[in-house]
Amino acid sequence: ASPFRAGDAAEIHGLVRKPENNGKKVAIIEWLEKEERFKVEFPSGSTTKIKPENLKRVEAPLAPPVVREIEEEEAEKASPRREKAKKRRRSSSSRRSGKRARKERSQEQHGVPQVRPLDVRPPDVRPPDVRPPDVRPPDVRPDAAPRMKGVGKGGKGRNIQISKTLARVLRHTATSQGVKVQADGFCLVQDLLVLPDLRSLGCTVEDVKAAVQTNDKKRFEIKEDSQSQVWIRAVQGHSMKVVEDDSLLKKLAHSDPDLPTVCVHGTYRRFLESIQRNGLIAGGGISNRNHVHFAPYEPHDGRVISGMRYNCEVAVYVDLPAALKEGVPFFRSANEVILSPGINGTVPAKFLLKEAAHKLREKLKKEMSAGWNIINDFEQQRGEEMRKQVDTWSVNLESEKEAAVARRAEDGKRWVEKFAEVQRK
């Protein structure tokens, strides 16, 4: 007979593998016949299996587990929101249970076998607590600007950002930000670097020089004086009135031997009627630029820097010699852009070569027509070649047919002769 019954109190003794449990009091739960051990429970609630010889009876009952009762004041402080949340969880759980029960009853009625998932839990495997060494990089701050959009292309994107900022400041906003600008457009680079626009880019003098050298349209000029001070200016496109044309630009005259033979301004069809009626207005009537911009080259010439956008629809040509004779001032910038402040801000419409107003459009039409002609000629040539090939194939096919008929006739004669010879034998 077992010396213990379920619920009896006992004390552990004589353990070798876990001697720390010796002397602890446990409660007997049940006798495990196959393992020949008692399943016991510690006061903490954990269970284990102990041999009978390692247990001795304890007459005093085990103290019940200590349960901390909630005091009345704490109960009053319990949040009503928590009670509502508990009720919602209970009601949601009961709804799910009811839904599951109805589903099981329906499956039983229709003879559907119920398959319950096995309660398989993965082992509690935790990775070792390995932490990298606390290595901090030295506090080194670069002189260049922080990374920004486009910087990952060898610095090209940053140069473009600096170039755009320089163009905006040197053409339009330098004086309004307190920078001293000379009549020829030059100002000190050091005065620009303290402005918020360039300071936010982390610009240095070397960055400005690099942006000037890599600018594809040659918008800027930079120089260094005898005191090693670096000066910079935009060569055209100003709206600041402090910049004087005679100091910044080269004035054109009717007698100049190198007078441009072409003076063209690119625009769009929707503006053409207004231009033909009122002339060309500096800034297009919507900006404060000091000049109308022209190109000294034909449209689509790779040397065009300013005066027309790549997607312009109409090229307006100006009679430059006639306009100069009438006293309309024209200038040429260092990057080969023709500029005119006009008369009271307008180049009169009478100097526009109206018969050439759609020259760009007509040129595109001619190019398209020539392209279609080339395509048509190619189609005709290819069609003729295909017809010749078909004729050649037809002749060859007829020859093959005739040869095949002749071969079949010869084969037939030979078989008739062989059959007659067999009959004679």
PDB file of C-alpha atoms in Angstrom, residues 33-155:
ATOM      1  CA  GLU A  33       2.459   3.626 -11.385  1.00  0.00           C
ATOM      2  CA  LYS A  34       4.690   3.294 -14.450  1.00  0.00           C
ATOM      3  CA  GLU A  35       7.383   5.605 -13.144  1.00  0.00           C
ATOM      4  CA  GLU A  36       7.039   4.462  -9.531  1.00  0.00           C
ATOM      5  CA  ARG A  37       7.199   8.029  -8.295  1.00  0.00           C
ATOM      6  CA  PHE A  38       4.933  10.496  -6.559  1.00  0.00           C
ATOM      7  CA  LYS A  39       3.890  13.635  -8.380  1.00  0.00           C
ATOM      8  CA  VAL A  40       4.181  16.439  -5.838  1.00  0.00           C
ATOM      9  CA  GLU A  41       3.475  20.169  -5.818  1.00  0.00           C
ATOM     10  CA  PHE A  42       5.563  22.894  -4.187  1.00  0.00           C
ATOM     11  CA  PRO A  43       3.896  25.823  -2.405  1.00  0.00           C
ATOM     12  CA  SER A  44       4.926  28.000  -5.371  1.00  0.00           C
ATOM     13  CA  GLY A  45       2.708  25.894  -7.653  1.00  0.00           C
ATOM     14  CA  SER A  46       5.437  24.062  -9.586  1.00  0.00           C
ATOM     15  CA  THR A  47       5.367  20.239  -9.722  1.00  0.00           C
ATOM     16  CA  THR A  48       7.963  17.470  -9.868  1.00  0.00           C
ATOM     17  CA  LYS A  49       8.312  13.687  -9.458  1.00  0.00           C
ATOM     18  CA  ILE A  50       9.948  12.213  -6.316  1.00  0.00           C
ATOM     19  CA  LYS A  51      10.729   8.610  -5.314  1.00  0.00           C
ATOM     20  CA  PRO A  52       8.967   7.347  -2.144  1.00  0.00           C
ATOM     21  CA  GLU A  53      12.271   6.912  -0.281  1.00  0.00           C
ATOM     22  CA  ASN A  54      12.964  10.640  -0.677  1.00  0.00           C
ATOM     23  CA  LEU A  55       9.723  11.655   1.030  1.00  0.00           C
ATOM     24  CA  LYS A  56       8.766  11.608   4.683  1.00  0.00           C
ATOM     25  CA  ARG A  57       5.406  12.400   6.153  1.00  0.00           C
ATOM     26  CA  VAL A  58       4.794  15.747   7.782  1.00  0.00           C
ATOM     27  CA  GLU A  59       2.025  15.874  10.344  1.00  0.00           C
ATOM     28  CA  ALA A  60       1.489  19.642  10.190  1.00  0.00           C
ATOM     29  CA  PRO A  61      -0.568  20.671   7.167  1.00  0.00           C
ATOM     30  CA  LEU A  62       0.941  22.973   4.573  1.00  0.00           C
ATOM     31  CA  ALA A  63       0.138  26.630   4.881  1.00  0.00           C
ATOM     32  CA  PRO A  64      -2.252  27.708   2.160  1.00  0.00           C
ATOM     33  CA  PRO A  65      -0.791  30.007  -0.476  1.00  0.00           C
ATOM     34  CA  VAL A  66      -0.899  33.639   0.435  1.00  0.00           C
ATOM     35  CA  VAL A  67      -3.485  35.449  -1.626  1.00  0.00           C
ATOM     36  CA  ARG A  68      -3.390  39.213  -1.432  1.00  0.00           C
ATOM     37  CA  GLU A  69      -6.836  40.576  -1.080  1.00  0.00           C
ATOM     38  CA  ILE A  70      -7.694  43.824  -2.714  1.00  0.00           C
ATOM     39  CA  GLU A  71      -8.430  46.463  -0.155  1.00  0.00           C
ATOM     40  CA  GLU A  72     -11.655  48.366  -0.346  1.00  0.00           C
ATOM     41  CA  GLU A  73      -9.919  51.620  -1.245  1.00  0.00           C
ATOM     42  CA  GLU A  74      -8.103  49.974  -4.153  1.00  0.00           C
ATOM     43  CA  ALA A  75     -11.313  48.343  -5.314  1.00  0.00           C
ATOM     44  CA  GLU A  76     -12.986  51.740  -5.373  1.00  0.00           C
ATOM     45  CA  LYS A  77     -10.125  53.107  -7.436  1.00  0.00           C
ATOM     46  CA  ALA A  78     -10.486  50.407 -10.107  1.00  0.00           C
ATOM     47  CA  SER A  79     -11.140  52.027 -13.456  1.00  0.00           C
ATOM     48  CA  PRO A  80     -14.663  51.547 -14.840  1.00  0.00           C
ATOM     49  CA  ARG A  81     -13.106  51.437 -18.321  1.00  0.00           C
ATOM     50  CA  ARG A  82     -11.252  48.275 -17.398  1.00  0.00           C
ATOM     51  CA  GLU A  83     -14.492  46.668 -16.181  1.00  0.00           C
ATOM     52  CA  LYS A  84     -16.183  47.585 -19.457  1.00  0.00           C
ATOM     53  CA  ALA A  85     -13.243  46.181 -21.425  1.00  0.00           C
ATOM     54  CA  LYS A  86     -13.449  42.925 -19.464  1.00  0.00           C
ATOM     55  CA  LYS A  87     -17.177  42.678 -20.154  1.00  0.00           C
ATOM     56  CA  ARG A  88     -16.584  43.254 -23.869  1.00  0.00           C
ATOM     57  CA  ARG A  89     -13.909  40.560 -23.966  1.00  0.00           C
ATOM     58  CA  ARG A  90     -16.170  38.137 -22.108  1.00  0.00           C
ATOM     59  CA  SER A  91     -19.112  38.832 -24.414  1.00  0.00           C
ATOM     60  CA  SER A  92     -16.881  38.524 -27.502  1.00  0.00           C
ATOM     61  CA  SER A  93     -15.492  35.239 -26.206  1.00  0.00           C
ATOM     62  CA  SER A  94     -18.980  33.935 -25.474  1.00  0.00           C
ATOM     63  CA  ARG A  95     -20.115  34.891 -28.987  1.00  0.00           C
ATOM     64  CA  ARG A  96     -17.166  33.045 -30.506  1.00  0.00           C
ATOM     65  CA  SER A  97     -17.851  30.036 -28.281  1.00  0.00           C
ATOM     66  CA  GLY A  98     -21.523  30.014 -29.268  1.00  0.00           C
ATOM     67  CA  LYS A  99     -20.628  30.301 -32.940  1.00  0.00           C
ATOM     68  CA  ARG A 100     -18.147  27.434 -32.633  1.00  0.00           C
ATOM     69  CA  ALA A 101     -20.728  25.297 -30.808  1.00  0.00           C
ATOM     70  CA  ARG A 102     -23.377  25.910 -33.487  1.00  0.00           C
ATOM     71  CA  LYS A 103     -20.866  24.976 -36.189  1.00  0.00           C
ATOM     72  CA  GLU A 104     -19.975  21.735 -34.384  1.00  0.00           C
ATOM     73  CA  ARG A 105     -23.663  20.816 -33.943  1.00  0.00           C
ATOM     74  CA  SER A 106     -24.272  21.447 -37.651  1.00  0.00           C
ATOM     75  CA  GLN A 107     -21.333  19.236 -38.595  1.00  0.00           C
ATOM     76  CA  GLU A 108     -22.589  16.460 -36.304  1.00  0.00           C
ATOM     77  CA  GLN A 109     -26.050  16.621 -37.877  1.00  0.00           C
ATOM     78  CA  HIS A 110     -24.610  16.307 -41.394  1.00  0.00           C
ATOM     79  CA  GLY A 111     -22.173  13.596 -40.468  1.00  0.00           C
ATOM     80  CA  VAL A 112     -19.044  15.696 -40.936  1.00  0.00           C
ATOM     81  CA  PRO A 113     -16.202  14.328 -38.825  1.00  0.00           C
ATOM     82  CA  GLN A 114     -14.669  16.843 -36.462  1.00  0.00           C
ATOM     83  CA  VAL A 115     -10.927  17.255 -36.571  1.00  0.00           C
ATOM     84  CA  ARG A 116      -9.481  19.209 -33.706  1.00  0.00           C
ATOM     85  CA  PRO A 117      -5.986  20.678 -34.075  1.00  0.00           C
ATOM     86  CA  LEU A 118      -3.284  19.246 -31.881  1.00  0.00           C
ATOM     87  CA  ASP A 119      -2.028  21.514 -29.125  1.00  0.00           C
ATOM     88  CA  VAL A 120       1.594  21.547 -30.241  1.00  0.00           C
ATOM     89  CA  ARG A 121       3.693  24.382 -28.897  1.00  0.00           C
ATOM     90  CA  PRO A 122       7.199  25.177 -30.118  1.00  0.00           C
ATOM     91  CA  PRO A 123       9.981  24.842 -27.576  1.00  0.00           C
ATOM     92  CA  ASP A 124      10.924  27.994 -25.726  1.00  0.00           C
ATOM     93  CA  VAL A 125      14.291  28.619 -27.360  1.00  0.00           C
ATOM     94  CA  ARG A 126      15.760  32.020 -26.746  1.00  0.00           C
ATOM     95  CA  PRO A 127      18.837  33.345 -28.529  1.00  0.00           C
ATOM     96  CA  PRO A 128      21.831  34.094 -26.354  1.00  0.00           C
ATOM     97  CA  ASP A 129      22.064  37.636 -25.084  1.00  0.00           C
ATOM     98  CA  VAL A 130      24.942  38.774 -27.283  1.00  0.00           C
ATOM     99  CA  ARG A 131      25.439  42.492 -27.475  1.00  0.00           C
ATOM    100  CA  PRO A 132      27.913  44.253 -29.776  1.00  0.00           C
ATOM    101  CA  PRO A 133      30.680  46.171 -28.095  1.00  0.00           C
ATOM    102  CA  ASP A 134      29.909  49.790 -27.351  1.00  0.00           C
ATOM    103  CA  VAL A 135      32.052  51.347 -30.080  1.00  0.00           C
ATOM    104  CA  ARG A 136      31.268  54.925 -30.950  1.00  0.00           C
ATOM    105  CA  PRO A 137      32.704  56.676 -34.029  1.00  0.00           C
ATOM    106  CA  PRO A 138      34.784  59.769 -33.433  1.00  0.00           C
ATOM    107  CA  ASP A 139      32.920  63.057 -33.506  1.00  0.00           C
ATOM    108  CA  VAL A 140      34.079  64.160 -36.964  1.00  0.00           C
ATOM    109  CA  ARG A 141      31.857  66.531 -38.902  1.00  0.00           C
ATOM    110  CA  PRO A 142      32.451  66.896 -42.647  1.00  0.00           C
ATOM    111  CA  ASP A 143      32.818  70.293 -44.203  1.00  0.00           C
ATOM    112  CA  ALA A 144      30.497  69.405 -47.082  1.00  0.00           C
ATOM    113  CA  ALA A 145      26.713  69.499 -46.974  1.00  0.00           C
ATOM    114  CA  PRO A 146      24.671  66.583 -45.607  1.00  0.00           C
ATOM    115  CA  ARG A 147      23.505  63.937 -48.043  1.00  0.00           C
ATOM    116  CA  MET A 148      20.596  65.022 -50.154  1.00  0.00           C
ATOM    117  CA  LYS A 149      18.751  64.015 -53.295  1.00  0.00           C
ATOM    118  CA  GLY A 150      21.086  63.342 -56.202  1.00  0.00           C
ATOM    119  CA  VAL A 151      24.297  63.225 -54.149  1.00  0.00           C
ATOM    120  CA  GLY A 152      24.871  59.571 -54.984  1.00  0.00           C
ATOM    121  CA  LYS A 153      25.935  60.399 -58.561  1.00  0.00           C
ATOM    122  CA  GLY A 154      29.504  61.407 -57.967  1.00  0.00           C
ATOM    123  CA  GLY A 155      28.594  64.799 -56.524  1.00  0.00           C
TER     124      GLY A 155
END
